[in-house]
Amino acid sequence: MLELYGKTLSSRLLLGTAQYPSPAIMAEAIRASRTEIVTVSLRRETAGAGSGGGFWSLIRSLNVDVLPNTAGCHSVKEAVTTARMARELFATNWIKLEVIGNPDTLQPDVFGLVEAARILSDEGFEVFPYTTDDLIVAERLLEAGCRVLMPWCAPIGSARGPSNPDALRSLRGYFPDTPLIVDAGLGRPSHAAIVMELGYDAVLLNTAVAKAGDPVRMASAFADAVDAGHAAHEAGLLEPRDMAVPSTPIFGKAVLT
Amino acid sequence: MQLTINGEKKEVSAATLAGLLVELDYRGDWLATARNGEIVPRDLRSECRLDEGDRIEILSPMQGG
């Protein structure tokens, strides 16, 4: 079981709700993913449209917890205010904190991220920081009050998969007791399995499912991969070696030359 | 008075933020509001007086990743 800020979960997959071909497919993909947490956002409402209400009632019907994000925020102030608005609207202390530093890579501004994390933690928020795989930034985020870390494995939406497994391995090694969730950059179920085999606690993804040819089937494939990677880690993976080792016993082999 | 609401300039007559939501037909209990970059909680909208040139943001739940 996975525990995030006191909440116990059986699924280790967190799923975004953006970019699906339709709300119905989104809902079906969420069910197929077996996720218990979905990410949501806040955007400008249109007068008289009530457009947010329809989406919100659909999410509420799915019996999942919501993790609001501060996506698109480029400053501490913007992210903090968005988090406060999200807390009121979604009635949760959880916030996926994004402070974007670069428009092309969507790389976090890690300095602003730490500052915003400190402000929000002091206000009682339970912060899920979208961060890089930098060890020292991770330390600063924990000092700022975060009890979960969400390092990227590649830029958001890039589908490139883990581009620096050594850094992910290092984070896992240094923070054995902190829930670590790979957020962003996963493209394939095998990518999810790799990070789970590294000992990560969960993965968060969106585009790879939403933009798949069949999002519902892909959601299910990711769920299976996450479970398989986690089971493999728990079971104890064989360390690679340079030379061959016979798997069939030599003892008892016939001499036929 | 003229306000900027969700990035668009609008002429409105409401004196408070709560009145503005009614005037512009923003319905539902799923809205979050900010005035000049600061959150205005739901309970305080009726006390939130509007001034010429205020920037108002009215947000609702949307898809996110």
Tab-separated table of C-alpha atoms in Angstrom:
chain	number	residue	atom	x	y	z
A	1	MET	CA	0.000	0.000	0.000
A	2	LEU	CA	1.116	3.539	-0.738
A	3	GLU	CA	0.697	6.363	1.762
A	4	LEU	CA	0.630	9.988	0.586
A	5	TYR	CA	0.115	12.609	3.289
A	6	GLY	CA	-1.756	10.138	5.443
A	7	LYS	CA	-3.949	8.788	2.646
A	8	THR	CA	-3.545	5.079	1.977
A	9	LEU	CA	-3.819	3.982	-1.630
A	10	SER	CA	-3.717	0.673	-3.425
A	11	SER	CA	-3.082	2.108	-6.898
A	12	ARG	CA	0.353	3.496	-7.723
A	13	LEU	CA	-0.777	5.321	-10.835
A	14	LEU	CA	-1.929	8.941	-10.802
A	15	LEU	CA	-3.630	10.135	-13.957
A	16	GLY	CA	-4.166	13.520	-15.554
A	17	THR	CA	-7.520	14.534	-16.990
A	18	ALA	CA	-6.442	16.687	-19.960
A	19	GLN	CA	-6.441	16.144	-23.721
A	20	TYR	CA	-8.814	13.173	-23.977
A	21	PRO	CA	-10.913	12.859	-27.141
A	22	SER	CA	-14.094	13.236	-25.071
A	23	PRO	CA	-15.251	13.409	-21.448
A	24	ALA	CA	-16.722	9.917	-21.788
A	25	ILE	CA	-13.393	8.462	-22.919
A	26	MET	CA	-11.629	10.306	-20.124
A	27	ALA	CA	-13.996	8.774	-17.586
A	28	GLU	CA	-13.569	5.295	-19.038
A	29	ALA	CA	-9.766	5.671	-19.099
A	30	ILE	CA	-9.762	6.756	-15.456
A	31	ARG	CA	-11.747	3.659	-14.542
A	32	ALA	CA	-9.506	1.396	-16.634
A	33	SER	CA	-6.379	2.859	-15.037
A	34	ARG	CA	-7.607	1.801	-11.581
A	35	THR	CA	-6.230	5.111	-10.323
A	36	GLU	CA	-7.461	6.649	-7.096
A	37	ILE	CA	-6.041	10.123	-7.773
A	38	VAL	CA	-6.582	12.364	-10.780
A	39	THR	CA	-5.042	15.745	-11.449
A	40	VAL	CA	-7.243	18.717	-12.279
A	41	SER	CA	-6.656	22.360	-13.028
A	42	LEU	CA	-8.260	25.794	-12.739
A	43	ARG	CA	-9.009	27.870	-15.774
A	44	ARG	CA	-11.054	30.938	-16.671
A	45	GLU	CA	-14.786	30.317	-16.691
A	46	THR	CA	-16.988	31.741	-19.431
A	47	ALA	CA	-19.915	33.895	-18.331
A	48	GLY	CA	-23.196	32.024	-18.526
A	49	ALA	CA	-21.551	28.811	-19.743
A	50	GLY	CA	-21.096	26.850	-16.521
A	51	SER	CA	-18.510	24.794	-18.384
A	52	GLY	CA	-16.475	23.951	-15.304
A	53	GLY	CA	-19.535	22.551	-13.575
A	54	GLY	CA	-20.034	19.758	-16.075
A	55	PHE	CA	-16.424	18.635	-15.836
A	56	TRP	CA	-16.475	18.870	-12.054
A	57	SER	CA	-19.623	16.796	-11.666
A	58	LEU	CA	-18.163	14.134	-13.970
A	59	ILE	CA	-14.981	13.939	-11.875
A	60	ARG	CA	-17.001	13.739	-8.683
A	61	SER	CA	-18.981	10.824	-10.090
A	62	LEU	CA	-15.797	8.763	-10.546
A	63	ASN	CA	-15.078	8.248	-6.841
A	64	VAL	CA	-11.447	9.408	-7.024
A	65	ASP	CA	-9.459	11.975	-5.067
A	66	VAL	CA	-8.410	15.107	-6.873
A	67	LEU	CA	-4.944	16.593	-6.939
A	68	PRO	CA	-5.294	20.185	-8.183
A	69	ASN	CA	-2.314	21.599	-10.033
A	70	THR	CA	-0.814	25.026	-10.594
A	71	ALA	CA	-0.006	24.243	-14.224
A	72	GLY	CA	1.085	27.167	-16.314
A	73	CYS	CA	2.211	29.289	-13.360
A	74	HIS	CA	5.550	30.975	-13.954
A	75	SER	CA	5.981	32.857	-10.684
A	76	VAL	CA	5.781	32.129	-6.978
A	77	LYS	CA	2.938	34.587	-6.500
A	78	GLU	CA	0.918	33.135	-9.354
A	79	ALA	CA	1.423	29.578	-8.093
A	80	VAL	CA	0.616	30.438	-4.471
A	81	THR	CA	-2.577	32.322	-5.376
A	82	THR	CA	-3.653	29.524	-7.727
A	83	ALA	CA	-3.056	26.998	-4.937
A	84	ARG	CA	-5.187	29.036	-2.536
A	85	MET	CA	-7.989	29.237	-5.096
A	86	ALA	CA	-7.713	25.505	-5.767
A	87	ARG	CA	-7.921	24.729	-2.054
A	88	GLU	CA	-11.155	26.632	-1.754
A	89	LEU	CA	-12.665	25.235	-4.913
A	90	PHE	CA	-11.673	21.581	-4.577
A	91	ALA	CA	-11.816	21.468	-0.760
A	92	THR	CA	-8.443	19.762	-0.408
A	93	ASN	CA	-5.079	20.689	1.065
A	94	TRP	CA	-3.345	18.742	-1.695
A	95	ILE	CA	-1.623	20.735	-4.411
A	96	LYS	CA	0.545	19.629	-7.311
A	97	LEU	CA	2.909	22.557	-7.317
A	98	GLU	CA	4.284	23.680	-10.658
A	99	VAL	CA	6.404	26.795	-11.057
A	100	ILE	CA	7.534	26.702	-14.656
A	101	GLY	CA	10.915	28.202	-15.454
A	102	ASN	CA	11.310	27.605	-19.166
A	103	PRO	CA	8.560	27.708	-21.791
A	104	ASP	CA	10.238	25.245	-24.155
A	105	THR	CA	11.231	22.506	-21.751
A	106	LEU	CA	8.557	23.277	-19.118
A	107	GLN	CA	11.409	22.729	-16.690
A	108	PRO	CA	10.548	23.808	-13.152
A	109	ASP	CA	12.043	27.011	-11.768
A	110	VAL	CA	13.449	25.130	-8.825
A	111	PHE	CA	14.266	28.268	-6.821
A	112	GLY	CA	10.705	29.539	-7.111
A	113	LEU	CA	9.427	26.035	-6.489
A	114	VAL	CA	11.204	25.783	-3.128
A	115	GLU	CA	10.002	29.250	-2.124
A	116	ALA	CA	6.389	28.497	-3.063
A	117	ALA	CA	6.565	25.092	-1.371
A	118	ARG	CA	7.670	26.743	1.870
A	119	ILE	CA	4.883	29.338	1.771
A	120	LEU	CA	2.219	26.740	1.024
A	121	SER	CA	3.494	24.176	3.546
A	122	ASP	CA	3.390	26.880	6.219
A	123	GLU	CA	-0.249	27.493	5.268
A	124	GLY	CA	-1.103	23.838	5.799
A	125	PHE	CA	-0.977	22.709	2.197
A	126	GLU	CA	0.226	19.198	1.429
A	127	VAL	CA	2.518	19.894	-1.464
A	128	PHE	CA	3.333	17.536	-4.333
A	129	PRO	CA	6.178	19.424	-6.032
A	130	TYR	CA	6.832	18.831	-9.725
A	131	THR	CA	10.617	19.066	-9.692
A	132	THR	CA	13.732	18.068	-11.578
A	133	ASP	CA	15.784	15.028	-10.656
A	134	ASP	CA	18.300	17.220	-8.768
A	135	LEU	CA	19.272	15.806	-5.396
A	136	ILE	CA	19.959	19.121	-3.674
A	137	VAL	CA	16.685	20.642	-4.839
A	138	ALA	CA	14.984	17.557	-3.421
A	139	GLU	CA	16.671	18.189	-0.068
A	140	ARG	CA	15.518	21.818	-0.093
A	141	LEU	CA	11.953	20.800	-0.902
A	142	LEU	CA	11.901	18.400	2.027
A	143	GLU	CA	13.285	21.135	4.282
A	144	ALA	CA	10.520	23.425	2.983
A	145	GLY	CA	7.923	20.980	4.284
A	146	CYS	CA	7.205	18.669	1.348
A	147	ARG	CA	6.666	15.046	2.305
A	148	VAL	CA	6.305	13.774	-1.267
A	149	LEU	CA	8.560	14.503	-4.251
A	150	MET	CA	7.644	14.303	-7.911
A	151	PRO	CA	10.750	14.404	-10.104
A	152	TRP	CA	10.371	14.518	-13.859
A	153	CYS	CA	12.001	11.825	-15.967
A	154	ALA	CA	11.790	13.878	-19.183
A	155	PRO	CA	9.995	17.064	-20.262
A	156	ILE	CA	6.202	17.152	-19.923
A	157	GLY	CA	4.461	15.530	-22.862
A	158	SER	CA	7.733	14.432	-24.491
A	159	ALA	CA	7.107	10.675	-24.113
A	160	ARG	CA	10.867	10.185	-23.957
A	161	GLY	CA	10.890	8.055	-20.837
A	162	PRO	CA	13.602	8.068	-18.161
A	163	SER	CA	16.451	10.116	-19.640
A	164	ASN	CA	18.642	10.016	-16.542
A	165	PRO	CA	18.049	6.773	-14.655
A	166	ASP	CA	21.183	7.354	-12.578
A	167	ALA	CA	19.715	10.542	-11.112
A	168	LEU	CA	16.428	8.780	-10.363
A	169	ARG	CA	18.337	5.922	-8.725
A	170	SER	CA	20.314	8.418	-6.666
A	171	LEU	CA	17.147	10.155	-5.424
A	172	ARG	CA	15.668	6.810	-4.460
A	173	GLY	CA	18.828	5.889	-2.580
A	174	TYR	CA	19.049	9.158	-0.673
A	175	PHE	CA	15.397	9.376	0.291
A	176	PRO	CA	14.356	5.802	1.082
A	177	ASP	CA	11.412	6.856	3.247
A	178	THR	CA	9.981	9.679	1.116
A	179	PRO	CA	7.257	8.789	-1.372
A	180	LEU	CA	8.762	9.447	-4.810
A	181	ILE	CA	6.480	9.759	-7.808
A	182	VAL	CA	7.845	10.160	-11.318
A	183	ASP	CA	5.833	12.936	-12.910
A	184	ALA	CA	6.151	13.864	-16.547
A	185	GLY	CA	7.929	12.418	-19.546
A	186	LEU	CA	6.611	8.859	-19.528
A	187	GLY	CA	5.590	7.696	-22.980
A	188	ARG	CA	5.158	3.950	-22.750
A	189	PRO	CA	4.104	1.379	-20.189
A	190	SER	CA	7.659	0.005	-20.311
A	191	HIS	CA	8.914	3.429	-19.130
A	192	ALA	CA	6.573	3.193	-16.158
A	193	ALA	CA	7.795	-0.318	-15.418
A	194	ILE	CA	11.432	0.883	-15.490
A	195	VAL	CA	10.907	3.610	-12.895
A	196	MET	CA	8.856	1.308	-10.702
A	197	GLU	CA	11.627	-1.304	-10.927
A	198	LEU	CA	13.976	1.425	-9.658
A	199	GLY	CA	11.857	1.470	-6.518
A	200	TYR	CA	9.688	4.497	-7.203
A	201	ASP	CA	6.449	4.576	-5.297
A	202	ALA	CA	4.174	5.696	-8.119
A	203	VAL	CA	3.975	7.447	-11.472
A	204	LEU	CA	1.884	10.363	-12.661
A	205	LEU	CA	1.116	10.683	-16.346
A	206	ASN	CA	-1.403	12.154	-18.714
A	207	THR	CA	-0.430	12.633	-22.360
A	208	ALA	CA	0.706	9.066	-23.023
A	209	VAL	CA	-2.772	7.819	-22.136
A	210	ALA	CA	-4.917	10.711	-23.375
A	211	LYS	CA	-3.235	10.899	-26.782
A	212	ALA	CA	-3.018	7.145	-27.361
A	213	GLY	CA	-4.967	5.615	-30.234
A	214	ASP	CA	-7.098	3.849	-27.637
A	215	PRO	CA	-6.780	5.774	-24.352
A	216	VAL	CA	-8.841	3.276	-22.372
A	217	ARG	CA	-6.699	0.309	-23.367
A	218	MET	CA	-3.526	2.329	-22.818
A	219	ALA	CA	-4.693	3.291	-19.330
A	220	SER	CA	-5.113	-0.365	-18.534
A	221	ALA	CA	-1.680	-1.168	-20.024
A	222	PHE	CA	-0.029	1.480	-17.836
A	223	ALA	CA	-1.813	0.131	-14.771
A	224	ASP	CA	-0.485	-3.359	-15.489
A	225	ALA	CA	3.037	-2.023	-16.125
A	226	VAL	CA	3.067	-0.069	-12.871
A	227	ASP	CA	1.930	-3.140	-10.957
A	228	ALA	CA	4.505	-5.332	-12.720
A	229	GLY	CA	7.369	-2.905	-12.095
A	230	HIS	CA	6.433	-2.531	-8.450
A	231	ALA	CA	6.107	-6.297	-7.963
A	232	ALA	CA	9.478	-6.815	-9.647
A	233	HIS	CA	11.150	-4.325	-7.331
A	234	GLU	CA	9.591	-5.930	-4.291
A	235	ALA	CA	10.588	-9.384	-5.509
A	236	GLY	CA	14.269	-8.442	-5.790
A	237	LEU	CA	15.763	-7.940	-9.224
A	238	LEU	CA	18.853	-9.756	-10.378
A	239	GLU	CA	21.879	-7.487	-10.758
A	240	PRO	CA	23.288	-7.448	-14.288
A	241	ARG	CA	26.776	-8.897	-14.804
A	242	ASP	CA	29.279	-8.881	-17.624
A	243	MET	CA	29.807	-12.583	-18.204
A	244	ALA	CA	27.469	-15.482	-18.731
A	245	VAL	CA	26.450	-17.841	-15.960
A	246	PRO	CA	24.937	-21.183	-16.942
A	247	SER	CA	21.385	-21.510	-15.718
A	248	THR	CA	21.339	-25.277	-16.221
A	249	PRO	CA	23.379	-27.177	-13.618
A	250	ILE	CA	26.742	-28.557	-14.863
A	251	PHE	CA	26.528	-31.392	-12.335
A	252	GLY	CA	25.327	-34.608	-13.950
A	253	LYS	CA	26.024	-33.553	-17.486
A	254	ALA	CA	26.736	-36.521	-19.776
A	255	VAL	CA	30.147	-36.819	-21.411
A	256	LEU	CA	29.395	-37.416	-25.073
A	257	THR	CA	32.597	-36.426	-26.800
B	1	MET	CA	-17.139	51.348	-14.115
B	2	GLN	CA	-14.710	49.501	-16.295
B	3	LEU	CA	-13.080	46.296	-15.013
B	4	THR	CA	-10.893	43.663	-16.618
B	5	ILE	CA	-12.650	40.330	-16.183
B	6	ASN	CA	-10.780	37.196	-17.213
B	7	GLY	CA	-8.585	39.363	-19.413
B	8	GLU	CA	-11.413	41.272	-21.131
B	9	LYS	CA	-12.422	44.848	-20.433
B	10	LYS	CA	-16.085	45.161	-19.428
B	11	GLU	CA	-18.379	47.962	-18.307
B	12	VAL	CA	-20.279	46.848	-15.227
B	13	SER	CA	-22.496	48.400	-12.593
B	14	ALA	CA	-22.129	45.938	-9.676
B	15	ALA	CA	-20.497	47.357	-6.563
B	16	THR	CA	-19.289	44.053	-5.097
B	17	LEU	CA	-17.724	40.889	-6.442
B	18	ALA	CA	-20.789	38.867	-5.438
B	19	GLY	CA	-22.951	41.324	-7.369
B	20	LEU	CA	-20.652	41.108	-10.365
B	21	LEU	CA	-21.084	37.323	-10.599
B	22	VAL	CA	-24.849	37.762	-10.662
B	23	GLU	CA	-24.700	40.643	-13.154
B	24	LEU	CA	-22.542	38.692	-15.602
B	25	ASP	CA	-24.400	35.394	-15.081
B	26	TYR	CA	-21.614	33.337	-13.519
B	27	ARG	CA	-23.531	30.494	-11.937
B	28	GLY	CA	-22.679	27.503	-9.766
B	29	ASP	CA	-20.784	26.778	-6.592
B	30	TRP	CA	-17.659	25.650	-8.409
B	31	LEU	CA	-16.119	29.092	-8.995
B	32	ALA	CA	-12.962	30.560	-7.477
B	33	THR	CA	-12.324	34.279	-7.632
B	34	ALA	CA	-9.408	36.691	-7.381
B	35	ARG	CA	-9.200	40.479	-7.368
B	36	ASN	CA	-5.988	42.126	-8.503
B	37	GLY	CA	-4.048	38.905	-8.116
B	38	GLU	CA	-5.304	37.997	-4.629
B	39	ILE	CA	-7.819	35.284	-3.827
B	40	VAL	CA	-11.259	36.426	-2.705
B	41	PRO	CA	-12.812	33.488	-0.816
B	42	ARG	CA	-16.455	32.685	-1.476
B	43	ASP	CA	-17.581	33.997	1.917
B	44	LEU	CA	-15.969	37.382	1.327
B	45	ARG	CA	-17.315	38.110	-2.159
B	46	SER	CA	-20.265	40.119	-0.880
B	47	GLU	CA	-17.904	42.318	1.160
B	48	CYS	CA	-15.422	42.723	-1.685
B	49	ARG	CA	-15.982	46.253	-3.031
B	50	LEU	CA	-14.949	46.824	-6.634
B	51	ASP	CA	-12.923	49.789	-7.855
B	52	GLU	CA	-12.425	51.229	-11.315
B	53	GLY	CA	-9.794	49.251	-13.226
B	54	ASP	CA	-9.832	46.181	-10.974
B	55	ARG	CA	-8.611	42.955	-12.510
B	56	ILE	CA	-10.984	40.127	-11.700
B	57	GLU	CA	-10.302	36.454	-12.358
B	58	ILE	CA	-13.153	33.943	-12.246
B	59	LEU	CA	-11.945	30.341	-12.466
B	60	SER	CA	-13.559	26.933	-12.499
B	61	PRO	CA	-12.407	23.282	-12.528
B	62	MET	CA	-10.852	22.233	-15.792
B	63	GLN	CA	-8.949	19.289	-17.214
B	64	GLY	CA	-5.357	19.176	-16.050
B	65	GLY	CA	-2.283	17.018	-16.087
